[in-house]
Amino acid sequence: MTPEQRAVKWFEKVPEADQLSFDERLAICKKTANTTALVFVVLFLLEWILAYTLTDGSFAFIMTDILNSILLGTGGRVTTRKTAVVGLFVVAPLLIIPTIVTVLVRPIIFKNEIKKYLK
Protein backbone atom coordinates (compact mmCIF):
# COMPACT_ATOMS: atom_id res chain seq x y z
CA MET A 1 0.00 0.00 0.00
CA THR A 2 1.39 3.35 -1.01
CA PRO A 3 1.35 6.30 1.40
CA GLU A 4 -1.38 7.93 -0.69
CA GLN A 5 -3.60 4.84 -0.53
CA ARG A 6 -2.97 4.57 3.21
CA ALA A 7 -3.98 8.20 3.74
CA VAL A 8 -7.20 7.68 1.80
CA LYS A 9 -8.04 4.46 3.65
CA TRP A 10 -7.22 5.70 7.16
CA PHE A 11 -9.22 8.92 6.73
CA GLU A 12 -12.36 7.33 5.24
CA LYS A 13 -14.31 7.41 8.51
CA VAL A 14 -12.76 10.51 10.06
CA PRO A 15 -15.22 13.43 10.09
CA GLU A 16 -12.45 16.01 10.59
CA ALA A 17 -10.71 14.89 7.39
CA ASP A 18 -12.28 17.69 5.36
CA GLN A 19 -10.39 20.29 7.39
CA LEU A 20 -6.99 18.76 6.56
CA SER A 21 -5.11 19.03 3.30
CA PHE A 22 -3.90 15.89 1.60
CA ASP A 23 -0.29 16.69 2.53
CA GLU A 24 -1.30 16.98 6.18
CA ARG A 25 -3.07 13.64 5.93
CA LEU A 26 0.07 12.07 4.49
CA ALA A 27 2.17 13.54 7.30
CA ILE A 28 -0.26 12.25 9.94
CA CYS A 29 -0.24 8.77 8.43
CA LYS A 30 3.55 8.73 8.19
CA LYS A 31 3.99 9.86 11.79
CA THR A 32 1.40 7.33 13.01
CA ALA A 33 3.02 4.48 11.07
CA ASN A 34 6.51 5.35 12.32
CA THR A 35 5.36 5.63 15.94
CA THR A 36 3.44 2.36 15.68
CA ALA A 37 6.47 0.58 14.22
CA LEU A 38 8.64 1.97 17.00
CA VAL A 39 6.19 0.67 19.62
CA PHE A 40 6.27 -2.78 18.00
CA VAL A 41 10.07 -2.94 17.84
CA VAL A 42 10.54 -1.71 21.42
CA LEU A 43 8.04 -4.24 22.79
CA PHE A 44 9.60 -7.05 20.77
CA LEU A 45 13.08 -6.18 22.03
CA LEU A 46 11.83 -5.92 25.61
CA GLU A 47 10.29 -9.37 25.32
CA TRP A 48 13.55 -10.81 24.01
CA ILE A 49 15.55 -9.19 26.79
CA LEU A 50 13.07 -10.35 29.42
CA ALA A 51 13.00 -13.91 28.06
CA TYR A 52 16.78 -13.99 27.91
CA THR A 53 17.31 -12.67 31.42
CA LEU A 54 14.60 -14.77 33.08
CA THR A 55 15.92 -18.00 31.57
CA ASP A 56 19.62 -17.10 31.80
CA GLY A 57 19.91 -17.38 28.04
CA SER A 58 18.60 -20.93 27.76
CA PHE A 59 15.57 -19.69 25.82
CA ALA A 60 17.73 -18.33 23.02
CA PHE A 61 20.06 -21.33 23.09
CA ILE A 62 17.17 -23.78 22.76
CA MET A 63 15.80 -21.83 19.80
CA THR A 64 19.22 -21.80 18.18
CA ASP A 65 19.72 -25.53 18.78
CA ILE A 66 16.36 -26.32 17.15
CA LEU A 67 17.20 -24.32 14.04
CA ASN A 68 20.78 -25.63 13.85
CA SER A 69 19.59 -29.24 14.10
CA ILE A 70 17.46 -28.71 11.00
CA LEU A 71 20.38 -27.16 9.13
CA LEU A 72 22.68 -30.10 9.91
CA GLY A 73 20.96 -32.20 7.27
CA THR A 74 21.71 -31.96 3.60
CA GLY A 75 21.58 -28.40 2.38
CA GLY A 76 19.29 -27.10 -0.26
CA ARG A 77 16.18 -25.13 -0.92
CA VAL A 78 13.90 -27.47 1.05
CA THR A 79 16.10 -27.31 4.15
CA THR A 80 16.22 -23.53 3.98
CA ARG A 81 12.44 -23.28 3.67
CA LYS A 82 11.93 -25.76 6.47
CA THR A 83 14.25 -23.76 8.70
CA ALA A 84 12.40 -20.55 7.88
CA VAL A 85 9.01 -22.09 8.72
CA VAL A 86 10.24 -23.63 11.97
CA GLY A 87 11.97 -20.36 12.87
CA LEU A 88 8.69 -18.53 12.34
CA PHE A 89 6.89 -20.92 14.69
CA VAL A 90 9.64 -20.61 17.28
CA VAL A 91 9.53 -16.80 17.25
CA ALA A 92 5.73 -16.49 16.82
CA PRO A 93 4.93 -16.48 20.56
CA LEU A 94 7.14 -13.42 20.97
CA LEU A 95 5.18 -11.61 18.25
CA ILE A 96 1.76 -11.96 19.90
CA ILE A 97 1.98 -9.23 22.55
CA PRO A 98 3.66 -6.57 20.34
CA THR A 99 1.12 -7.22 17.58
CA ILE A 100 -1.89 -6.93 19.90
CA VAL A 101 -0.54 -3.77 21.54
CA THR A 102 0.26 -2.24 18.16
CA VAL A 103 -3.24 -2.92 16.85
CA LEU A 104 -4.77 -1.38 19.97
CA VAL A 105 -2.46 1.65 20.14
CA ARG A 106 -2.52 2.73 16.48
CA PRO A 107 -6.01 4.31 16.58
CA ILE A 108 -5.09 6.25 19.71
CA ILE A 109 -1.88 7.56 18.15
CA PHE A 110 -3.80 8.38 14.96
CA LYS A 111 -6.44 10.42 16.82
CA ASN A 112 -3.80 12.28 18.81
CA GLU A 113 -1.94 13.22 15.63
CA ILE A 114 -5.16 14.50 14.06
CA LYS A 115 -5.82 16.65 17.14
CA LYS A 116 -2.31 18.12 16.92
CA TYR A 117 -2.87 19.20 13.32
CA LEU A 118 -6.33 20.64 14.01
CA LYS A 119 -5.11 22.97 16.79
Tab-separated table of N, CA and C in Angstrom:
chain	number	residue	atom	x	y	z
A	1	MET	N	0.836	-1.163	0.000
A	1	MET	CA	0.000	0.000	0.000
A	1	MET	C	0.893	1.243	0.000
A	2	THR	N	0.611	2.110	-0.921
A	2	THR	CA	1.388	3.347	-1.010
A	2	THR	C	0.935	4.318	0.086
A	3	PRO	N	1.765	5.315	0.383
A	3	PRO	CA	1.348	6.298	1.397
A	3	PRO	C	0.046	7.019	1.025
A	4	GLU	N	-0.158	7.260	-0.256
A	4	GLU	CA	-1.383	7.933	-0.688
A	4	GLU	C	-2.601	7.056	-0.442
A	5	GLN	N	-2.495	5.771	-0.769
A	5	GLN	CA	-3.598	4.839	-0.528
A	5	GLN	C	-3.875	4.704	0.967
A	6	ARG	N	-2.816	4.672	1.764
A	6	ARG	CA	-2.970	4.567	3.208
A	6	ARG	C	-3.689	5.795	3.752
A	7	ALA	N	-3.327	6.977	3.266
A	7	ALA	CA	-3.978	8.202	3.737
A	7	ALA	C	-5.463	8.194	3.392
A	8	VAL	N	-5.795	7.743	2.201
A	8	VAL	CA	-7.204	7.681	1.805
A	8	VAL	C	-7.955	6.677	2.675
A	9	LYS	N	-7.372	5.507	2.882
A	9	LYS	CA	-8.040	4.455	3.651
A	9	LYS	C	-8.208	4.847	5.118
A	10	TRP	N	-7.168	5.366	5.732
A	10	TRP	CA	-7.224	5.699	7.159
A	10	TRP	C	-8.188	6.847	7.443
A	11	PHE	N	-8.369	7.753	6.495
A	11	PHE	CA	-9.217	8.920	6.731
A	11	PHE	C	-10.636	8.751	6.195
A	12	GLU	N	-11.020	7.544	5.775
A	12	GLU	CA	-12.363	7.326	5.242
A	12	GLU	C	-13.448	7.668	6.260
A	13	LYS	N	-13.273	7.246	7.498
A	13	LYS	CA	-14.315	7.405	8.513
A	13	LYS	C	-13.983	8.485	9.541
A	14	VAL	N	-13.134	9.419	9.155
A	14	VAL	CA	-12.758	10.506	10.063
A	14	VAL	C	-13.519	11.758	9.633
A	15	PRO	N	-14.433	12.254	10.493
A	15	PRO	CA	-15.221	13.427	10.088
A	15	PRO	C	-14.392	14.707	9.938
A	16	GLU	N	-13.281	14.804	10.661
A	16	GLU	CA	-12.450	16.011	10.585
A	16	GLU	C	-11.542	16.023	9.356
A	17	ALA	N	-11.623	15.011	8.527
A	17	ALA	CA	-10.708	14.887	7.390
A	17	ALA	C	-10.864	16.025	6.390
A	18	ASP	N	-12.059	16.610	6.321
A	18	ASP	CA	-12.282	17.693	5.361
A	18	ASP	C	-11.471	18.940	5.699
A	19	GLN	N	-11.125	19.107	6.965
A	19	GLN	CA	-10.386	20.292	7.394
A	19	GLN	C	-8.886	20.180	7.130
A	20	LEU	N	-8.425	18.998	6.764
A	20	LEU	CA	-6.991	18.765	6.558
A	20	LEU	C	-6.678	18.648	5.075
A	21	SER	N	-5.546	19.197	4.687
A	21	SER	CA	-5.109	19.031	3.303
A	21	SER	C	-4.559	17.618	3.111
A	22	PHE	N	-4.389	17.238	1.867
A	22	PHE	CA	-3.896	15.885	1.596
A	22	PHE	C	-2.468	15.714	2.107
A	23	ASP	N	-1.663	16.766	2.011
A	23	ASP	CA	-0.292	16.690	2.531
A	23	ASP	C	-0.280	16.506	4.044
A	24	GLU	N	-1.199	17.167	4.730
A	24	GLU	CA	-1.296	16.977	6.179
A	24	GLU	C	-1.736	15.556	6.516
A	25	ARG	N	-2.644	15.026	5.723
A	25	ARG	CA	-3.074	13.638	5.932
A	25	ARG	C	-1.908	12.673	5.745
A	26	LEU	N	-1.112	12.918	4.718
A	26	LEU	CA	0.067	12.072	4.489
A	26	LEU	C	1.036	12.161	5.663
A	27	ALA	N	1.247	13.362	6.166
A	27	ALA	CA	2.166	13.543	7.295
A	27	ALA	C	1.641	12.841	8.544
A	28	ILE	N	0.340	12.922	8.781
A	28	ILE	CA	-0.261	12.253	9.940
A	28	ILE	C	-0.101	10.746	9.820
A	29	CYS	N	-0.363	10.217	8.640
A	29	CYS	CA	-0.236	8.768	8.430
A	29	CYS	C	1.209	8.311	8.599
A	30	LYS	N	2.142	9.096	8.074
A	30	LYS	CA	3.555	8.725	8.193
A	30	LYS	C	3.993	8.730	9.653
A	31	LYS	N	3.612	9.764	10.380
A	31	LYS	CA	3.986	9.856	11.793
A	31	LYS	C	3.347	8.726	12.597
A	32	THR	N	2.093	8.417	12.313
A	32	THR	CA	1.403	7.329	13.010
A	32	THR	C	2.060	5.990	12.708
A	33	ALA	N	2.382	5.750	11.452
A	33	ALA	CA	3.017	4.481	11.071
A	33	ALA	C	4.396	4.342	11.714
A	34	ASN	N	5.173	5.409	11.716
A	34	ASN	CA	6.507	5.354	12.323
A	34	ASN	C	6.428	5.118	13.831
A	35	THR	N	5.510	5.800	14.491
A	35	THR	CA	5.357	5.626	15.937
A	35	THR	C	4.884	4.215	16.265
A	36	THR	N	3.948	3.709	15.473
A	36	THR	CA	3.440	2.358	15.685
A	36	THR	C	4.546	1.328	15.480
A	37	ALA	N	5.352	1.507	14.455
A	37	ALA	CA	6.468	0.584	14.216
A	37	ALA	C	7.472	0.641	15.361
A	38	LEU	N	7.721	1.825	15.865
A	38	LEU	CA	8.636	1.974	16.998
A	38	LEU	C	8.097	1.250	18.236
A	39	VAL	N	6.806	1.370	18.488
A	39	VAL	CA	6.188	0.672	19.625
A	39	VAL	C	6.364	-0.831	19.467
A	40	PHE	N	6.136	-1.346	18.254
A	40	PHE	CA	6.273	-2.779	18.004
A	40	PHE	C	7.706	-3.252	18.257
A	41	VAL	N	8.666	-2.539	17.707
A	41	VAL	CA	10.071	-2.941	17.840
A	41	VAL	C	10.522	-2.881	19.297
A	42	VAL	N	10.140	-1.836	20.010
A	42	VAL	CA	10.537	-1.710	21.417
A	42	VAL	C	9.939	-2.839	22.245
A	43	LEU	N	8.663	-3.139	22.039
A	43	LEU	CA	8.040	-4.237	22.788
A	43	LEU	C	8.675	-5.580	22.454
A	44	PHE	N	8.976	-5.793	21.180
A	44	PHE	CA	9.600	-7.052	20.767
A	44	PHE	C	10.976	-7.208	21.414
A	45	LEU	N	11.757	-6.132	21.406
A	45	LEU	CA	13.081	-6.183	22.034
A	45	LEU	C	12.984	-6.378	23.545
A	46	LEU	N	12.025	-5.727	24.174
A	46	LEU	CA	11.835	-5.915	25.614
A	46	LEU	C	11.466	-7.358	25.944
A	47	GLU	N	10.638	-7.961	25.107
A	47	GLU	CA	10.289	-9.372	25.324
A	47	GLU	C	11.510	-10.268	25.198
A	48	TRP	N	12.337	-10.009	24.183
A	48	TRP	CA	13.553	-10.806	24.007
A	48	TRP	C	14.476	-10.660	25.211
A	49	ILE	N	14.665	-9.428	25.642
A	49	ILE	CA	15.548	-9.188	26.790
A	49	ILE	C	14.992	-9.855	28.042
A	50	LEU	N	13.692	-9.732	28.257
A	50	LEU	CA	13.067	-10.347	29.419
A	50	LEU	C	13.169	-11.867	29.366
A	51	ALA	N	12.896	-12.450	28.200
A	51	ALA	CA	12.995	-13.909	28.064
A	51	ALA	C	14.432	-14.379	28.269
A	52	TYR	N	15.367	-13.618	27.769
A	52	TYR	CA	16.777	-13.993	27.905
A	52	TYR	C	17.236	-13.905	29.360
A	53	THR	N	16.848	-12.837	30.041
A	53	THR	CA	17.314	-12.669	31.421
A	53	THR	C	16.608	-13.614	32.389
A	54	LEU	N	15.328	-13.880	32.172
A	54	LEU	CA	14.604	-14.768	33.084
A	54	LEU	C	15.042	-16.225	32.964
A	55	THR	N	15.497	-16.606	31.770
A	55	THR	CA	15.916	-17.999	31.565
A	55	THR	C	17.431	-18.140	31.520
A	56	ASP	N	18.150	-17.100	31.855
A	56	ASP	CA	19.618	-17.097	31.800
A	56	ASP	C	20.156	-17.502	30.430
A	57	GLY	N	19.453	-17.121	29.394
A	57	GLY	CA	19.905	-17.382	28.038
A	57	GLY	C	19.496	-18.715	27.468
A	58	SER	N	18.940	-19.603	28.276
A	58	SER	CA	18.601	-20.932	27.760
A	58	SER	C	17.504	-20.857	26.707
A	59	PHE	N	16.629	-19.866	26.810
A	59	PHE	CA	15.569	-19.691	25.820
A	59	PHE	C	16.156	-19.496	24.420
A	60	ALA	N	17.103	-18.598	24.311
A	60	ALA	CA	17.727	-18.327	23.018
A	60	ALA	C	18.557	-19.515	22.546
A	61	PHE	N	19.237	-20.184	23.475
A	61	PHE	CA	20.062	-21.330	23.089
A	61	PHE	C	19.212	-22.494	22.594
A	62	ILE	N	18.065	-22.714	23.214
A	62	ILE	CA	17.167	-23.780	22.762
A	62	ILE	C	16.650	-23.467	21.363
A	63	MET	N	16.267	-22.218	21.130
A	63	MET	CA	15.799	-21.830	19.795
A	63	MET	C	16.898	-22.034	18.760
A	64	THR	N	18.094	-21.646	19.097
A	64	THR	CA	19.221	-21.800	18.179
A	64	THR	C	19.517	-23.267	17.919
A	65	ASP	N	19.465	-24.095	18.946
A	65	ASP	CA	19.717	-25.525	18.775
A	65	ASP	C	18.677	-26.173	17.869
A	66	ILE	N	17.420	-25.775	18.007
A	66	ILE	CA	16.364	-26.320	17.148
A	66	ILE	C	16.647	-25.985	15.688
A	67	LEU	N	16.960	-24.735	15.423
A	67	LEU	CA	17.205	-24.322	14.037
A	67	LEU	C	18.493	-24.928	13.487
A	68	ASN	N	19.521	-25.032	14.311
A	68	ASN	CA	20.776	-25.630	13.851
A	68	ASN	C	20.624	-27.118	13.579
A	69	SER	N	19.785	-27.815	14.344
A	69	SER	CA	19.588	-29.245	14.104
A	69	SER	C	18.922	-29.484	12.755
A	70	ILE	N	18.078	-28.575	12.326
A	70	ILE	CA	17.459	-28.706	11.004
A	70	ILE	C	18.495	-28.461	9.919
A	71	LEU	N	19.375	-27.510	10.140
A	71	LEU	CA	20.375	-27.163	9.132
A	71	LEU	C	21.499	-28.185	9.018
A	72	LEU	N	21.618	-29.103	9.975
A	72	LEU	CA	22.684	-30.099	9.910
A	72	LEU	C	22.470	-31.113	8.797
A	73	GLY	N	21.240	-31.265	8.352
A	73	GLY	CA	20.957	-32.202	7.267
A	73	GLY	C	21.558	-31.706	5.964
A	74	THR	N	21.201	-32.372	4.905
A	74	THR	CA	21.706	-31.962	3.599
A	74	THR	C	21.153	-30.587	3.263
A	75	GLY	N	21.981	-29.766	2.706
A	75	GLY	CA	21.579	-28.405	2.379
A	75	GLY	C	20.713	-28.368	1.146
A	76	GLY	N	20.112	-27.277	0.918
A	76	GLY	CA	19.289	-27.098	-0.262
A	76	GLY	C	18.115	-26.190	0.018
A	77	ARG	N	17.317	-26.029	-1.011
A	77	ARG	CA	16.182	-25.128	-0.923
A	77	ARG	C	15.148	-25.612	0.094
A	78	VAL	N	14.892	-26.918	0.129
A	78	VAL	CA	13.898	-27.466	1.052
A	78	VAL	C	14.332	-27.258	2.500
A	79	THR	N	15.593	-27.491	2.786
A	79	THR	CA	16.102	-27.311	4.148
A	79	THR	C	16.002	-25.849	4.573
A	80	THR	N	16.300	-24.954	3.672
A	80	THR	CA	16.222	-23.532	3.984
A	80	THR	C	14.788	-23.117	4.266
A	81	ARG	N	13.856	-23.597	3.448
A	81	ARG	CA	12.444	-23.276	3.668
A	81	ARG	C	11.940	-23.878	4.971
A	82	LYS	N	12.344	-25.103	5.240
A	82	LYS	CA	11.928	-25.761	6.473
A	82	LYS	C	12.446	-24.985	7.682
A	83	THR	N	13.674	-24.541	7.611
A	83	THR	CA	14.254	-23.763	8.704
A	83	THR	C	13.507	-22.442	8.889
A	84	ALA	N	13.138	-21.813	7.795
A	84	ALA	CA	12.399	-20.548	7.880
A	84	ALA	C	11.031	-20.754	8.525
A	85	VAL	N	10.340	-21.818	8.146
A	85	VAL	CA	9.013	-22.091	8.715
A	85	VAL	C	9.116	-22.416	10.200
A	86	VAL	N	10.061	-23.274	10.562
A	86	VAL	CA	10.241	-23.625	11.970
A	86	VAL	C	10.670	-22.392	12.766
A	87	GLY	N	11.547	-21.590	12.201
A	87	GLY	CA	11.968	-20.356	12.869
A	87	GLY	C	10.802	-19.415	13.119
A	88	LEU	N	9.882	-19.359	12.167
A	88	LEU	CA	8.694	-18.532	12.344
A	88	LEU	C	7.847	-19.037	13.508
A	89	PHE	N	7.668	-20.361	13.586
A	89	PHE	CA	6.885	-20.924	14.689
A	89	PHE	C	7.583	-20.750	16.036
A	90	VAL	N	8.893	-20.776	16.028
A	90	VAL	CA	9.641	-20.612	17.278
A	90	VAL	C	9.540	-19.170	17.783
A	91	VAL	N	9.559	-18.215	16.868
A	91	VAL	CA	9.532	-16.802	17.248
A	91	VAL	C	8.097	-16.273	17.394
A	92	ALA	N	7.121	-16.967	16.829
A	92	ALA	CA	5.734	-16.487	16.825
A	92	ALA	C	5.188	-16.118	18.204
A	93	PRO	N	5.463	-16.893	19.251
A	93	PRO	CA	4.930	-16.478	20.558
A	93	PRO	C	5.432	-15.108	21.019
A	94	LEU	N	6.614	-14.739	20.589
A	94	LEU	CA	7.138	-13.425	20.968
A	94	LEU	C	6.511	-12.289	20.159
A	95	LEU	N	5.806	-12.630	19.091
A	95	LEU	CA	5.181	-11.613	18.255
A	95	LEU	C	3.754	-11.291	18.683
A	96	ILE	N	3.172	-12.118	19.547
A	96	ILE	CA	1.759	-11.955	19.895
A	96	ILE	C	1.508	-10.650	20.648
A	97	ILE	N	2.222	-10.422	21.728
A	97	ILE	CA	1.978	-9.225	22.548
A	97	ILE	C	2.283	-7.935	21.783
A	98	PRO	N	3.428	-7.822	21.092
A	98	PRO	CA	3.656	-6.575	20.339
A	98	PRO	C	2.603	-6.328	19.259
A	99	THR	N	2.129	-7.391	18.620
A	99	THR	CA	1.116	-7.222	17.579
A	99	THR	C	-0.198	-6.731	18.170
A	100	ILE	N	-0.627	-7.339	19.267
A	100	ILE	CA	-1.886	-6.927	19.899
A	100	ILE	C	-1.797	-5.482	20.383
A	101	VAL	N	-0.703	-5.139	21.037
A	101	VAL	CA	-0.541	-3.770	21.543
A	101	VAL	C	-0.499	-2.775	20.387
A	102	THR	N	0.172	-3.130	19.314
A	102	THR	CA	0.264	-2.244	18.160
A	102	THR	C	-1.110	-2.004	17.547
A	103	VAL	N	-1.894	-3.062	17.418
A	103	VAL	CA	-3.236	-2.922	16.847
A	103	VAL	C	-4.119	-2.051	17.741
A	104	LEU	N	-3.959	-2.171	19.043
A	104	LEU	CA	-4.773	-1.385	19.969
A	104	LEU	C	-4.305	0.069	20.093
A	105	VAL	N	-3.025	0.311	19.927
A	105	VAL	CA	-2.464	1.650	20.139
A	105	VAL	C	-2.548	2.524	18.887
A	106	ARG	N	-2.540	1.934	17.708
A	106	ARG	CA	-2.523	2.727	16.480
A	106	ARG	C	-3.686	3.711	16.371
A	107	PRO	N	-4.934	3.313	16.658
A	107	PRO	CA	-6.011	4.313	16.575
A	107	PRO	C	-5.847	5.469	17.562
A	108	ILE	N	-5.303	5.190	18.719
A	108	ILE	CA	-5.087	6.247	19.715
A	108	ILE	C	-4.034	7.232	19.218
A	109	ILE	N	-2.940	6.704	18.698
A	109	ILE	CA	-1.878	7.561	18.151
A	109	ILE	C	-2.421	8.378	16.980
A	110	PHE	N	-3.215	7.733	16.133
A	110	PHE	CA	-3.795	8.383	14.959
A	110	PHE	C	-4.686	9.560	15.381
A	111	LYS	N	-5.551	9.343	16.358
A	111	LYS	CA	-6.441	10.417	16.821
A	111	LYS	C	-5.657	11.562	17.455
A	112	ASN	N	-4.620	11.236	18.197
A	112	ASN	CA	-3.797	12.285	18.809
A	112	ASN	C	-3.080	13.120	17.759
A	113	GLU	N	-2.608	12.480	16.702
A	113	GLU	CA	-1.937	13.223	15.626
A	113	GLU	C	-2.920	14.134	14.898
A	114	ILE	N	-4.142	13.658	14.701
A	114	ILE	CA	-5.156	14.498	14.057
A	114	ILE	C	-5.436	15.725	14.924
A	115	LYS	N	-5.560	15.523	16.232
A	115	LYS	CA	-5.819	16.647	17.143
A	115	LYS	C	-4.689	17.669	17.104
A	116	LYS	N	-3.444	17.193	16.990
A	116	LYS	CA	-2.305	18.116	16.919
A	116	LYS	C	-2.400	19.006	15.686
A	117	TYR	N	-2.807	18.419	14.555
A	117	TYR	CA	-2.871	19.196	13.320
A	117	TYR	C	-4.078	20.138	13.287
A	118	LEU	N	-5.130	19.800	14.017
A	118	LEU	CA	-6.325	20.644	14.006
A	118	LEU	C	-6.221	21.831	14.951
A	119	LYS	N	-5.260	21.844	15.851
A	119	LYS	CA	-5.106	22.970	16.786
A	119	LYS	C	-4.551	24.178	16.098
